[in-house]
Amino acid sequence: MPELPEVEVTRLSFEARIRGATVLSASLGKPLRWPLGIATAQLQGQVVQAVRRRGKYLLIDLNEGLLLVHLGMSGSVVFADTLAEAGKHDHFDLLTTQGTLRLNDPRRFGAVVFAPSEADAIAQKLLGRLGVEPLGDGFDAATFYQALQQRKTAIKQVLLAGEVVVGVGNIYASEALFLAGIRPTTRANRLSRPRALRLKAAIRQVLALAVEKGGSTLRDFSNAQGESGHFQEGAMVYGRQGQPCRVCGTAIKGLRQGQRSTFFCPQCQKP
DNA sequence: CACGGATCCTGATGGC
DNA sequence: TGCCATCAGGATCCGT
Protein backbone atom coordinates (compact mmCIF):
# COMPACT_ATOMS: atom_id res chain seq x y z
CA MET A 1 0.00 0.00 0.00
CA PRO A 2 2.12 2.77 1.21
CA GLU A 3 4.48 4.74 -0.92
CA LEU A 4 6.06 8.01 0.11
CA PRO A 5 2.82 10.03 0.05
CA GLU A 6 0.93 7.56 2.24
CA VAL A 7 3.78 7.43 4.72
CA GLU A 8 4.05 11.21 4.81
CA VAL A 9 0.28 11.60 5.17
CA THR A 10 0.40 9.11 8.02
CA ARG A 11 3.22 11.04 9.69
CA LEU A 12 1.38 14.33 9.39
CA SER A 13 -1.75 12.79 10.87
CA PHE A 14 -0.22 12.00 14.26
CA GLU A 15 3.15 13.72 14.66
CA ALA A 16 1.82 16.74 16.57
CA ARG A 17 -0.38 14.58 18.78
CA ILE A 18 2.29 12.14 19.87
CA ARG A 19 5.18 14.56 20.29
CA GLY A 20 6.11 14.90 23.96
CA ALA A 21 4.27 11.74 24.96
CA THR A 22 5.83 9.32 27.42
CA VAL A 23 5.73 5.63 26.55
CA LEU A 24 3.75 3.64 29.12
CA SER A 25 4.20 0.23 27.52
CA ALA A 26 4.67 -1.53 24.22
CA SER A 27 3.42 -4.87 22.97
CA LEU A 28 3.99 -7.07 19.96
CA GLY A 29 1.66 -9.38 18.07
CA LYS A 30 2.79 -11.82 15.38
CA PRO A 31 6.34 -11.48 14.04
CA LEU A 32 6.88 -8.81 11.43
CA ARG A 33 9.62 -8.70 8.84
CA TRP A 34 12.38 -8.17 11.40
CA PRO A 35 12.53 -8.48 15.18
CA LEU A 36 12.14 -5.30 17.22
CA GLY A 37 15.74 -5.51 18.34
CA ILE A 38 14.96 -4.60 21.96
CA ALA A 39 12.71 -5.83 24.74
CA THR A 40 9.41 -3.97 24.66
CA ALA A 41 9.84 -3.17 28.37
CA GLN A 42 12.86 -1.06 27.54
CA LEU A 43 10.73 1.43 25.67
CA GLN A 44 8.85 2.32 28.83
CA GLY A 45 9.52 5.83 30.06
CA GLN A 46 10.96 7.04 26.78
CA VAL A 47 9.66 10.36 25.50
CA VAL A 48 8.68 10.88 21.85
CA GLN A 49 10.70 13.80 20.53
CA ALA A 50 9.50 13.91 16.92
CA VAL A 51 8.28 11.81 14.05
CA ARG A 52 10.26 12.07 10.85
CA ARG A 53 10.21 10.23 7.54
CA ARG A 54 13.01 8.81 5.41
CA GLY A 55 11.87 7.22 2.18
CA LYS A 56 9.02 4.94 3.20
CA TYR A 57 10.19 4.68 6.81
CA LEU A 58 8.63 6.52 9.71
CA LEU A 59 11.29 7.47 12.23
CA ILE A 60 9.95 7.93 15.73
CA ASP A 61 12.61 9.76 17.70
CA LEU A 62 12.79 8.87 21.38
CA ASN A 63 14.98 10.56 23.95
CA GLU A 64 17.30 7.58 23.66
CA GLY A 65 17.22 5.98 20.24
CA LEU A 66 14.48 5.73 17.67
CA LEU A 67 11.89 3.38 16.23
CA LEU A 68 11.94 2.71 12.50
CA VAL A 69 8.47 1.80 11.28
CA HIS A 70 7.86 0.44 7.80
CA LEU A 71 4.34 -0.23 6.52
CA GLY A 72 5.36 -2.80 3.93
CA MET A 73 2.64 -3.63 1.45
CA SER A 74 -0.43 -3.68 3.65
CA GLY A 75 0.44 -1.75 6.80
CA SER A 76 -1.33 1.20 8.33
CA VAL A 77 -1.08 3.04 11.59
CA VAL A 78 -3.68 4.52 13.89
CA PHE A 79 -3.12 6.85 16.81
CA ALA A 80 -6.06 7.35 19.17
CA ASP A 81 -6.92 7.90 22.82
CA THR A 82 -8.49 4.51 23.24
CA LEU A 83 -8.42 1.52 20.96
CA ALA A 84 -10.29 -1.77 20.98
CA GLU A 85 -8.49 -4.95 21.92
CA ALA A 86 -5.83 -5.84 19.33
CA GLY A 87 -7.25 -7.74 16.35
CA LYS A 88 -5.62 -10.54 14.37
CA HIS A 89 -3.65 -8.15 12.18
CA ASP A 90 -2.60 -5.67 14.87
CA HIS A 91 1.05 -6.43 15.50
CA PHE A 92 2.47 -3.51 17.46
CA ASP A 93 0.98 -1.24 20.12
CA LEU A 94 2.78 1.69 21.73
CA LEU A 95 0.78 2.97 24.68
CA THR A 96 1.68 6.54 25.59
CA THR A 97 0.40 9.25 27.87
CA GLN A 98 -1.17 10.93 24.83
CA GLY A 99 -2.71 7.95 23.07
CA THR A 100 -1.96 4.56 21.58
CA LEU A 101 -0.05 4.08 18.36
CA ARG A 102 -1.03 0.83 16.64
CA LEU A 103 0.36 -0.90 13.55
CA ASN A 104 -2.05 -3.06 11.55
CA ASP A 105 -0.46 -5.15 8.80
CA PRO A 106 -2.24 -8.23 7.40
CA ARG A 107 0.63 -9.37 5.20
CA ARG A 108 3.34 -8.58 7.76
CA PHE A 109 5.83 -7.27 5.22
CA GLY A 110 6.19 -4.25 7.47
CA ALA A 111 8.51 -3.81 10.42
CA VAL A 112 9.14 -1.97 13.66
CA VAL A 113 12.81 -1.81 14.61
CA PHE A 114 14.54 -0.07 17.50
CA ALA A 115 17.94 1.52 16.90
CA PRO A 116 20.08 3.18 19.58
CA SER A 117 20.77 5.96 17.09
CA GLU A 118 20.38 6.68 13.41
CA ALA A 119 24.11 6.11 12.94
CA ASP A 120 23.87 2.66 14.50
CA ALA A 121 24.47 -0.38 12.29
CA ILE A 122 20.85 -1.52 12.64
CA ALA A 123 19.51 1.76 11.32
CA GLN A 124 22.15 2.02 8.64
CA LYS A 125 21.33 -1.42 7.33
CA LEU A 126 17.81 -0.18 6.60
CA LEU A 127 18.50 3.43 5.68
CA GLY A 128 22.07 3.41 4.46
CA ARG A 129 21.51 2.67 0.80
CA LEU A 130 18.47 4.82 0.26
CA GLY A 131 18.50 7.34 -2.55
CA VAL A 132 17.74 11.03 -2.35
CA GLU A 133 14.47 12.46 -0.96
CA PRO A 134 12.39 13.50 -3.98
CA LEU A 135 10.67 16.39 -2.21
CA GLY A 136 13.86 17.75 -0.67
CA ASP A 137 16.51 20.16 -1.94
CA GLY A 138 18.95 17.31 -2.59
CA PHE A 139 16.96 16.09 -5.59
CA ASP A 140 18.71 17.97 -8.35
CA ALA A 141 18.49 17.33 -12.06
CA ALA A 142 22.21 17.00 -12.81
CA THR A 143 22.80 14.30 -10.20
CA PHE A 144 19.59 12.52 -11.19
CA TYR A 145 20.61 12.48 -14.85
CA GLN A 146 24.07 11.15 -14.02
CA ALA A 147 22.65 8.39 -11.83
CA LEU A 148 20.28 7.31 -14.61
CA GLN A 149 23.15 7.19 -17.07
CA GLN A 150 24.68 4.35 -15.08
CA ARG A 151 21.63 2.08 -15.24
CA LYS A 152 20.62 -0.04 -18.20
CA THR A 153 17.41 -1.27 -16.56
CA ALA A 154 13.98 -0.01 -17.53
CA ILE A 155 13.41 3.43 -15.99
CA LYS A 156 10.36 2.27 -14.06
CA GLN A 157 12.35 -0.40 -12.27
CA VAL A 158 15.11 2.06 -11.48
CA LEU A 159 12.53 4.30 -9.82
CA LEU A 160 11.05 1.40 -7.85
CA ALA A 161 14.44 0.23 -6.60
CA GLY A 162 14.79 3.38 -4.49
CA GLU A 163 18.56 3.57 -4.80
CA VAL A 164 18.53 6.67 -6.96
CA VAL A 165 15.47 8.37 -5.53
CA VAL A 166 13.31 7.06 -2.68
CA GLY A 167 9.59 6.84 -2.12
CA VAL A 168 8.34 6.21 -5.64
CA GLY A 169 6.35 2.98 -5.57
CA ASN A 170 4.23 1.17 -8.10
CA ILE A 171 1.41 3.69 -8.40
CA TYR A 172 3.46 6.86 -8.54
CA ALA A 173 6.13 5.41 -10.85
CA SER A 174 3.48 4.84 -13.51
CA GLU A 175 1.91 8.23 -12.84
CA ALA A 176 5.18 10.17 -12.92
CA LEU A 177 6.30 8.50 -16.14
CA PHE A 178 2.99 9.41 -17.75
CA LEU A 179 3.38 13.00 -16.70
CA ALA A 180 6.91 13.05 -18.10
CA GLY A 181 5.83 11.42 -21.38
CA ILE A 182 8.26 8.53 -20.92
CA ARG A 183 7.56 4.83 -21.58
CA PRO A 184 8.14 2.74 -18.45
CA THR A 185 10.22 0.30 -20.51
CA THR A 186 12.73 2.90 -21.69
CA ARG A 187 16.22 2.07 -20.44
CA ALA A 188 17.34 4.60 -17.88
CA ASN A 189 20.60 5.33 -19.65
CA ARG A 190 18.76 6.15 -22.87
CA LEU A 191 17.02 9.16 -21.38
CA SER A 192 18.28 12.51 -22.58
CA ARG A 193 19.14 15.25 -20.13
CA PRO A 194 15.93 17.21 -20.88
CA ARG A 195 13.80 14.11 -20.41
CA ALA A 196 15.51 13.31 -17.12
CA LEU A 197 14.81 16.85 -16.02
CA ARG A 198 11.19 16.44 -17.01
CA LEU A 199 10.95 13.20 -15.09
CA LYS A 200 12.46 14.77 -12.01
CA ALA A 201 9.83 17.52 -12.10
CA ALA A 202 7.06 14.98 -12.72
CA ILE A 203 8.09 12.88 -9.71
CA ARG A 204 7.97 15.91 -7.44
CA GLN A 205 4.67 17.05 -8.85
CA VAL A 206 2.97 13.66 -8.55
CA LEU A 207 4.21 12.99 -5.02
CA ALA A 208 3.33 16.47 -3.79
CA LEU A 209 -0.15 16.22 -5.25
CA ALA A 210 -0.62 12.80 -3.70
CA VAL A 211 0.32 14.12 -0.26
CA GLU A 212 -2.19 16.92 -0.77
CA LYS A 213 -4.87 14.39 -1.68
CA GLY A 214 -4.21 12.35 1.43
CA GLY A 215 -2.49 9.54 -0.48
CA SER A 216 -4.11 6.73 -2.46
CA THR A 217 -6.64 4.37 -0.95
CA LEU A 218 -6.86 1.40 -3.33
CA ARG A 219 -8.20 -1.01 -0.80
CA ASP A 220 -7.66 -0.11 2.80
CA PHE A 221 -5.13 2.65 3.34
CA SER A 222 -6.05 5.23 5.93
CA ASN A 223 -4.00 7.72 7.90
CA ALA A 224 -3.55 7.66 11.68
CA GLN A 225 -6.94 9.33 12.11
CA GLY A 226 -8.69 6.74 9.98
CA GLU A 227 -9.14 8.97 6.93
CA SER A 228 -8.85 7.63 3.38
CA GLY A 229 -6.84 9.15 0.54
CA HIS A 230 -8.23 10.38 -2.77
CA PHE A 231 -5.35 10.53 -5.24
CA GLN A 232 -6.50 7.36 -7.00
CA GLU A 233 -9.69 9.05 -8.20
CA GLY A 234 -7.66 11.29 -10.48
CA ALA A 235 -5.00 8.77 -11.50
CA MET A 236 -4.05 9.15 -15.16
CA VAL A 237 -2.90 5.59 -15.85
CA TYR A 238 -2.61 3.41 -12.74
CA GLY A 239 -5.24 0.68 -12.76
CA ARG A 240 -6.79 2.09 -15.97
CA GLN A 241 -5.84 -0.62 -18.47
CA GLY A 242 -8.16 -0.52 -21.47
CA GLN A 243 -9.73 2.78 -20.47
CA PRO A 244 -9.20 5.90 -22.59
CA CYS A 245 -6.25 8.15 -21.82
CA ARG A 246 -7.50 11.29 -20.11
CA VAL A 247 -5.35 13.38 -22.45
CA CYS A 248 -5.59 11.76 -25.91
CA GLY A 249 -8.25 9.06 -25.61
CA THR A 250 -5.97 6.17 -26.60
CA ALA A 251 -6.56 2.96 -24.63
CA ILE A 252 -4.22 2.67 -21.65
CA LYS A 253 -1.97 -0.37 -21.84
CA GLY A 254 -0.85 -2.64 -19.03
CA LEU A 255 2.22 -4.83 -18.75
CA ARG A 256 4.37 -6.56 -16.16
CA GLN A 257 7.85 -5.49 -15.21
CA GLY A 258 9.66 -7.43 -12.53
CA GLN A 259 6.41 -9.03 -11.35
CA ARG A 260 4.79 -5.62 -10.90
CA SER A 261 1.97 -4.20 -12.97
CA THR A 262 2.72 -1.13 -15.05
CA PHE A 263 0.34 1.15 -16.92
CA PHE A 264 1.04 3.67 -19.67
CA CYS A 265 -0.44 5.51 -22.61
CA PRO A 266 1.20 4.30 -25.85
CA GLN A 267 0.43 7.62 -27.51
CA CYS A 268 1.47 10.14 -24.84
CA GLN A 269 4.53 8.24 -23.62
CA LYS A 270 7.50 7.82 -25.97
CA PRO A 271 10.24 5.17 -25.77
C1' DC B 1 28.36 -4.75 -9.27
C1' DA B 2 24.21 -4.43 -11.99
C1' DC B 3 20.49 -7.31 -13.15
C1' DG B 4 16.45 -10.62 -12.93
C1' DG B 5 13.94 -13.74 -10.31
C1' DA B 6 12.26 -15.97 -6.14
C1' DT B 7 10.55 -15.00 -1.76
C1' DC B 8 8.24 -13.48 2.68
C1' DC B 9 2.50 -13.39 4.14
C1' DT B 10 -2.62 -12.92 4.02
C1' DG B 11 -6.79 -11.72 1.68
C1' DA B 12 -9.75 -10.55 -2.32
C1' DT B 13 -11.40 -11.80 -6.65
C1' DG B 14 -12.77 -14.30 -10.59
C1' DG B 15 -13.00 -18.60 -13.42
C1' DC B 16 -14.32 -23.17 -13.33
C1' DT C 1 -18.13 -23.08 4.70
C1' DG C 2 -15.88 -25.12 -3.09
C1' DC C 3 -11.27 -25.05 -5.10
C1' DC C 4 -7.62 -23.16 -7.57
C1' DA C 5 -4.95 -19.62 -9.79
C1' DT C 6 -3.79 -14.95 -9.86
C1' DC C 7 -2.97 -10.57 -8.07
C1' DA C 8 -2.01 -6.78 -4.47
C1' DG C 9 0.63 -0.27 -2.48
C1' DG C 10 7.54 -3.42 -0.81
C1' DA C 11 12.15 -4.69 -0.46
C1' DT C 12 15.67 -8.18 0.45
C1' DC C 13 18.44 -11.98 -0.82
C1' DC C 14 20.67 -14.93 -4.04
C1' DG C 15 22.54 -16.56 -8.33
C1' DT C 16 24.76 -15.04 -12.63
CSV table of C-alpha atoms (C1' of nucleotides) in Angstrom, one decimal:
chain,number,residue,atom,x,y,z
A,1,MET,CA,0.0,0.0,0.0
A,2,PRO,CA,2.1,2.8,1.2
A,3,GLU,CA,4.5,4.7,-0.9
A,4,LEU,CA,6.1,8.0,0.1
A,5,PRO,CA,2.8,10.0,0.0
A,6,GLU,CA,0.9,7.6,2.2
A,7,VAL,CA,3.8,7.4,4.7
A,8,GLU,CA,4.0,11.2,4.8
A,9,VAL,CA,0.3,11.6,5.2
A,10,THR,CA,0.4,9.1,8.0
A,11,ARG,CA,3.2,11.0,9.7
A,12,LEU,CA,1.4,14.3,9.4
A,13,SER,CA,-1.7,12.8,10.9
A,14,PHE,CA,-0.2,12.0,14.3
A,15,GLU,CA,3.1,13.7,14.7
A,16,ALA,CA,1.8,16.7,16.6
A,17,ARG,CA,-0.4,14.6,18.8
A,18,ILE,CA,2.3,12.1,19.9
A,19,ARG,CA,5.2,14.6,20.3
A,20,GLY,CA,6.1,14.9,24.0
A,21,ALA,CA,4.3,11.7,25.0
A,22,THR,CA,5.8,9.3,27.4
A,23,VAL,CA,5.7,5.6,26.6
A,24,LEU,CA,3.7,3.6,29.1
A,25,SER,CA,4.2,0.2,27.5
A,26,ALA,CA,4.7,-1.5,24.2
A,27,SER,CA,3.4,-4.9,23.0
A,28,LEU,CA,4.0,-7.1,20.0
A,29,GLY,CA,1.7,-9.4,18.1
A,30,LYS,CA,2.8,-11.8,15.4
A,31,PRO,CA,6.3,-11.5,14.0
A,32,LEU,CA,6.9,-8.8,11.4
A,33,ARG,CA,9.6,-8.7,8.8
A,34,TRP,CA,12.4,-8.2,11.4
A,35,PRO,CA,12.5,-8.5,15.2
A,36,LEU,CA,12.1,-5.3,17.2
A,37,GLY,CA,15.7,-5.5,18.3
A,38,ILE,CA,15.0,-4.6,22.0
A,39,ALA,CA,12.7,-5.8,24.7
A,40,THR,CA,9.4,-4.0,24.7
A,41,ALA,CA,9.8,-3.2,28.4
A,42,GLN,CA,12.9,-1.1,27.5
A,43,LEU,CA,10.7,1.4,25.7
A,44,GLN,CA,8.8,2.3,28.8
A,45,GLY,CA,9.5,5.8,30.1
A,46,GLN,CA,11.0,7.0,26.8
A,47,VAL,CA,9.7,10.4,25.5
A,48,VAL,CA,8.7,10.9,21.9
A,49,GLN,CA,10.7,13.8,20.5
A,50,ALA,CA,9.5,13.9,16.9
A,51,VAL,CA,8.3,11.8,14.0
A,52,ARG,CA,10.3,12.1,10.9
A,53,ARG,CA,10.2,10.2,7.5
A,54,ARG,CA,13.0,8.8,5.4
A,55,GLY,CA,11.9,7.2,2.2
A,56,LYS,CA,9.0,4.9,3.2
A,57,TYR,CA,10.2,4.7,6.8
A,58,LEU,CA,8.6,6.5,9.7
A,59,LEU,CA,11.3,7.5,12.2
A,60,ILE,CA,9.9,7.9,15.7
A,61,ASP,CA,12.6,9.8,17.7
A,62,LEU,CA,12.8,8.9,21.4
A,63,ASN,CA,15.0,10.6,23.9
A,64,GLU,CA,17.3,7.6,23.7
A,65,GLY,CA,17.2,6.0,20.2
A,66,LEU,CA,14.5,5.7,17.7
A,67,LEU,CA,11.9,3.4,16.2
A,68,LEU,CA,11.9,2.7,12.5
A,69,VAL,CA,8.5,1.8,11.3
A,70,HIS,CA,7.9,0.4,7.8
A,71,LEU,CA,4.3,-0.2,6.5
A,72,GLY,CA,5.4,-2.8,3.9
A,73,MET,CA,2.6,-3.6,1.5
A,74,SER,CA,-0.4,-3.7,3.6
A,75,GLY,CA,0.4,-1.8,6.8
A,76,SER,CA,-1.3,1.2,8.3
A,77,VAL,CA,-1.1,3.0,11.6
A,78,VAL,CA,-3.7,4.5,13.9
A,79,PHE,CA,-3.1,6.8,16.8
A,80,ALA,CA,-6.1,7.3,19.2
A,81,ASP,CA,-6.9,7.9,22.8
A,82,THR,CA,-8.5,4.5,23.2
A,83,LEU,CA,-8.4,1.5,21.0
A,84,ALA,CA,-10.3,-1.8,21.0
A,85,GLU,CA,-8.5,-5.0,21.9
A,86,ALA,CA,-5.8,-5.8,19.3
A,87,GLY,CA,-7.3,-7.7,16.3
A,88,LYS,CA,-5.6,-10.5,14.4
A,89,HIS,CA,-3.6,-8.1,12.2
A,90,ASP,CA,-2.6,-5.7,14.9
A,91,HIS,CA,1.1,-6.4,15.5
A,92,PHE,CA,2.5,-3.5,17.5
A,93,ASP,CA,1.0,-1.2,20.1
A,94,LEU,CA,2.8,1.7,21.7
A,95,LEU,CA,0.8,3.0,24.7
A,96,THR,CA,1.7,6.5,25.6
A,97,THR,CA,0.4,9.3,27.9
A,98,GLN,CA,-1.2,10.9,24.8
A,99,GLY,CA,-2.7,7.9,23.1
A,100,THR,CA,-2.0,4.6,21.6
A,101,LEU,CA,0.0,4.1,18.4
A,102,ARG,CA,-1.0,0.8,16.6
A,103,LEU,CA,0.4,-0.9,13.5
A,104,ASN,CA,-2.1,-3.1,11.6
A,105,ASP,CA,-0.5,-5.1,8.8
A,106,PRO,CA,-2.2,-8.2,7.4
A,107,ARG,CA,0.6,-9.4,5.2
A,108,ARG,CA,3.3,-8.6,7.8
A,109,PHE,CA,5.8,-7.3,5.2
A,110,GLY,CA,6.2,-4.3,7.5
A,111,ALA,CA,8.5,-3.8,10.4
A,112,VAL,CA,9.1,-2.0,13.7
A,113,VAL,CA,12.8,-1.8,14.6
A,114,PHE,CA,14.5,-0.1,17.5
A,115,ALA,CA,17.9,1.5,16.9
A,116,PRO,CA,20.1,3.2,19.6
A,117,SER,CA,20.8,6.0,17.1
A,118,GLU,CA,20.4,6.7,13.4
A,119,ALA,CA,24.1,6.1,12.9
A,120,ASP,CA,23.9,2.7,14.5
A,121,ALA,CA,24.5,-0.4,12.3
A,122,ILE,CA,20.8,-1.5,12.6
A,123,ALA,CA,19.5,1.8,11.3
A,124,GLN,CA,22.2,2.0,8.6
A,125,LYS,CA,21.3,-1.4,7.3
A,126,LEU,CA,17.8,-0.2,6.6
A,127,LEU,CA,18.5,3.4,5.7
A,128,GLY,CA,22.1,3.4,4.5
A,129,ARG,CA,21.5,2.7,0.8
A,130,LEU,CA,18.5,4.8,0.3
A,131,GLY,CA,18.5,7.3,-2.5
A,132,VAL,CA,17.7,11.0,-2.3
A,133,GLU,CA,14.5,12.5,-1.0
A,134,PRO,CA,12.4,13.5,-4.0
A,135,LEU,CA,10.7,16.4,-2.2
A,136,GLY,CA,13.9,17.8,-0.7
A,137,ASP,CA,16.5,20.2,-1.9
A,138,GLY,CA,18.9,17.3,-2.6
A,139,PHE,CA,17.0,16.1,-5.6
A,140,ASP,CA,18.7,18.0,-8.4
A,141,ALA,CA,18.5,17.3,-12.1
A,142,ALA,CA,22.2,17.0,-12.8
A,143,THR,CA,22.8,14.3,-10.2
A,144,PHE,CA,19.6,12.5,-11.2
A,145,TYR,CA,20.6,12.5,-14.9
A,146,GLN,CA,24.1,11.2,-14.0
A,147,ALA,CA,22.6,8.4,-11.8
A,148,LEU,CA,20.3,7.3,-14.6
A,149,GLN,CA,23.2,7.2,-17.1
A,150,GLN,CA,24.7,4.4,-15.1
A,151,ARG,CA,21.6,2.1,-15.2
A,152,LYS,CA,20.6,0.0,-18.2
A,153,THR,CA,17.4,-1.3,-16.6
A,154,ALA,CA,14.0,0.0,-17.5
A,155,ILE,CA,13.4,3.4,-16.0
A,156,LYS,CA,10.4,2.3,-14.1
A,157,GLN,CA,12.4,-0.4,-12.3
A,158,VAL,CA,15.1,2.1,-11.5
A,159,LEU,CA,12.5,4.3,-9.8
A,160,LEU,CA,11.0,1.4,-7.8
A,161,ALA,CA,14.4,0.2,-6.6
A,162,GLY,CA,14.8,3.4,-4.5
A,163,GLU,CA,18.6,3.6,-4.8
A,164,VAL,CA,18.5,6.7,-7.0
A,165,VAL,CA,15.5,8.4,-5.5
A,166,VAL,CA,13.3,7.1,-2.7
A,167,GLY,CA,9.6,6.8,-2.1
A,168,VAL,CA,8.3,6.2,-5.6
A,169,GLY,CA,6.3,3.0,-5.6
A,170,ASN,CA,4.2,1.2,-8.1
A,171,ILE,CA,1.4,3.7,-8.4
A,172,TYR,CA,3.5,6.9,-8.5
A,173,ALA,CA,6.1,5.4,-10.9
A,174,SER,CA,3.5,4.8,-13.5
A,175,GLU,CA,1.9,8.2,-12.8
A,176,ALA,CA,5.2,10.2,-12.9
A,177,LEU,CA,6.3,8.5,-16.1
A,178,PHE,CA,3.0,9.4,-17.7
A,179,LEU,CA,3.4,13.0,-16.7
A,180,ALA,CA,6.9,13.0,-18.1
A,181,GLY,CA,5.8,11.4,-21.4
A,182,ILE,CA,8.3,8.5,-20.9
A,183,ARG,CA,7.6,4.8,-21.6
A,184,PRO,CA,8.1,2.7,-18.5
A,185,THR,CA,10.2,0.3,-20.5
A,186,THR,CA,12.7,2.9,-21.7
A,187,ARG,CA,16.2,2.1,-20.4
A,188,ALA,CA,17.3,4.6,-17.9
A,189,ASN,CA,20.6,5.3,-19.7
A,190,ARG,CA,18.8,6.2,-22.9
A,191,LEU,CA,17.0,9.2,-21.4
A,192,SER,CA,18.3,12.5,-22.6
A,193,ARG,CA,19.1,15.3,-20.1
A,194,PRO,CA,15.9,17.2,-20.9
A,195,ARG,CA,13.8,14.1,-20.4
A,196,ALA,CA,15.5,13.3,-17.1
A,197,LEU,CA,14.8,16.9,-16.0
A,198,ARG,CA,11.2,16.4,-17.0
A,199,LEU,CA,11.0,13.2,-15.1
A,200,LYS,CA,12.5,14.8,-12.0
A,201,ALA,CA,9.8,17.5,-12.1
A,202,ALA,CA,7.1,15.0,-12.7
A,203,ILE,CA,8.1,12.9,-9.7
A,204,ARG,CA,8.0,15.9,-7.4
A,205,GLN,CA,4.7,17.0,-8.9
A,206,VAL,CA,3.0,13.7,-8.5
A,207,LEU,CA,4.2,13.0,-5.0
A,208,ALA,CA,3.3,16.5,-3.8
A,209,LEU,CA,-0.2,16.2,-5.3
A,210,ALA,CA,-0.6,12.8,-3.7
A,211,VAL,CA,0.3,14.1,-0.3
A,212,GLU,CA,-2.2,16.9,-0.8
A,213,LYS,CA,-4.9,14.4,-1.7
A,214,GLY,CA,-4.2,12.4,1.4
A,215,GLY,CA,-2.5,9.5,-0.5
A,216,SER,CA,-4.1,6.7,-2.5
A,217,THR,CA,-6.6,4.4,-1.0
A,218,LEU,CA,-6.9,1.4,-3.3
A,219,ARG,CA,-8.2,-1.0,-0.8
A,220,ASP,CA,-7.7,-0.1,2.8
A,221,PHE,CA,-5.1,2.7,3.3
A,222,SER,CA,-6.0,5.2,5.9
A,223,ASN,CA,-4.0,7.7,7.9
A,224,ALA,CA,-3.5,7.7,11.7
A,225,GLN,CA,-6.9,9.3,12.1
A,226,GLY,CA,-8.7,6.7,10.0
A,227,GLU,CA,-9.1,9.0,6.9
A,228,SER,CA,-8.9,7.6,3.4
A,229,GLY,CA,-6.8,9.1,0.5
A,230,HIS,CA,-8.2,10.4,-2.8
A,231,PHE,CA,-5.4,10.5,-5.2
A,232,GLN,CA,-6.5,7.4,-7.0
A,233,GLU,CA,-9.7,9.1,-8.2
A,234,GLY,CA,-7.7,11.3,-10.5
A,235,ALA,CA,-5.0,8.8,-11.5
A,236,MET,CA,-4.0,9.2,-15.2
A,237,VAL,CA,-2.9,5.6,-15.8
A,238,TYR,CA,-2.6,3.4,-12.7
A,239,GLY,CA,-5.2,0.7,-12.8
A,240,ARG,CA,-6.8,2.1,-16.0
A,241,GLN,CA,-5.8,-0.6,-18.5
A,242,GLY,CA,-8.2,-0.5,-21.5
A,243,GLN,CA,-9.7,2.8,-20.5
A,244,PRO,CA,-9.2,5.9,-22.6
A,245,CYS,CA,-6.3,8.1,-21.8
A,246,ARG,CA,-7.5,11.3,-20.1
A,247,VAL,CA,-5.3,13.4,-22.5
A,248,CYS,CA,-5.6,11.8,-25.9
A,249,GLY,CA,-8.3,9.1,-25.6
A,250,THR,CA,-6.0,6.2,-26.6
A,251,ALA,CA,-6.6,3.0,-24.6
A,252,ILE,CA,-4.2,2.7,-21.6
A,253,LYS,CA,-2.0,-0.4,-21.8
A,254,GLY,CA,-0.8,-2.6,-19.0
A,255,LEU,CA,2.2,-4.8,-18.7
A,256,ARG,CA,4.4,-6.6,-16.2
A,257,GLN,CA,7.8,-5.5,-15.2
A,258,GLY,CA,9.7,-7.4,-12.5
A,259,GLN,CA,6.4,-9.0,-11.3
A,260,ARG,CA,4.8,-5.6,-10.9
A,261,SER,CA,2.0,-4.2,-13.0
A,262,THR,CA,2.7,-1.1,-15.1
A,263,PHE,CA,0.3,1.2,-16.9
A,264,PHE,CA,1.0,3.7,-19.7
A,265,CYS,CA,-0.4,5.5,-22.6
A,266,PRO,CA,1.2,4.3,-25.8
A,267,GLN,CA,0.4,7.6,-27.5
A,268,CYS,CA,1.5,10.1,-24.8
A,269,GLN,CA,4.5,8.2,-23.6
A,270,LYS,CA,7.5,7.8,-26.0
A,271,PRO,CA,10.2,5.2,-25.8
B,1,DC,C1',28.4,-4.7,-9.3
B,2,DA,C1',24.2,-4.4,-12.0
B,3,DC,C1',20.5,-7.3,-13.2
B,4,DG,C1',16.5,-10.6,-12.9
B,5,DG,C1',13.9,-13.7,-10.3
B,6,DA,C1',12.3,-16.0,-6.1
B,7,DT,C1',10.6,-15.0,-1.8
B,8,DC,C1',8.2,-13.5,2.7
B,9,DC,C1',2.5,-13.4,4.1
B,10,DT,C1',-2.6,-12.9,4.0
B,11,DG,C1',-6.8,-11.7,1.7
B,12,DA,C1',-9.7,-10.5,-2.3
B,13,DT,C1',-11.4,-11.8,-6.7
B,14,DG,C1',-12.8,-14.3,-10.6
B,15,DG,C1',-13.0,-18.6,-13.4
B,16,DC,C1',-14.3,-23.2,-13.3
C,1,DT,C1',-18.1,-23.1,4.7
C,2,DG,C1',-15.9,-25.1,-3.1
C,3,DC,C1',-11.3,-25.1,-5.1
C,4,DC,C1',-7.6,-23.2,-7.6
C,5,DA,C1',-5.0,-19.6,-9.8
C,6,DT,C1',-3.8,-15.0,-9.9
C,7,DC,C1',-3.0,-10.6,-8.1
C,8,DA,C1',-2.0,-6.8,-4.5
C,9,DG,C1',0.6,-0.3,-2.5
C,10,DG,C1',7.5,-3.4,-0.8
C,11,DA,C1',12.1,-4.7,-0.5
C,12,DT,C1',15.7,-8.2,0.4
C,13,DC,C1',18.4,-12.0,-0.8
C,14,DC,C1',20.7,-14.9,-4.0
C,15,DG,C1',22.5,-16.6,-8.3
C,16,DT,C1',24.8,-15.0,-12.6
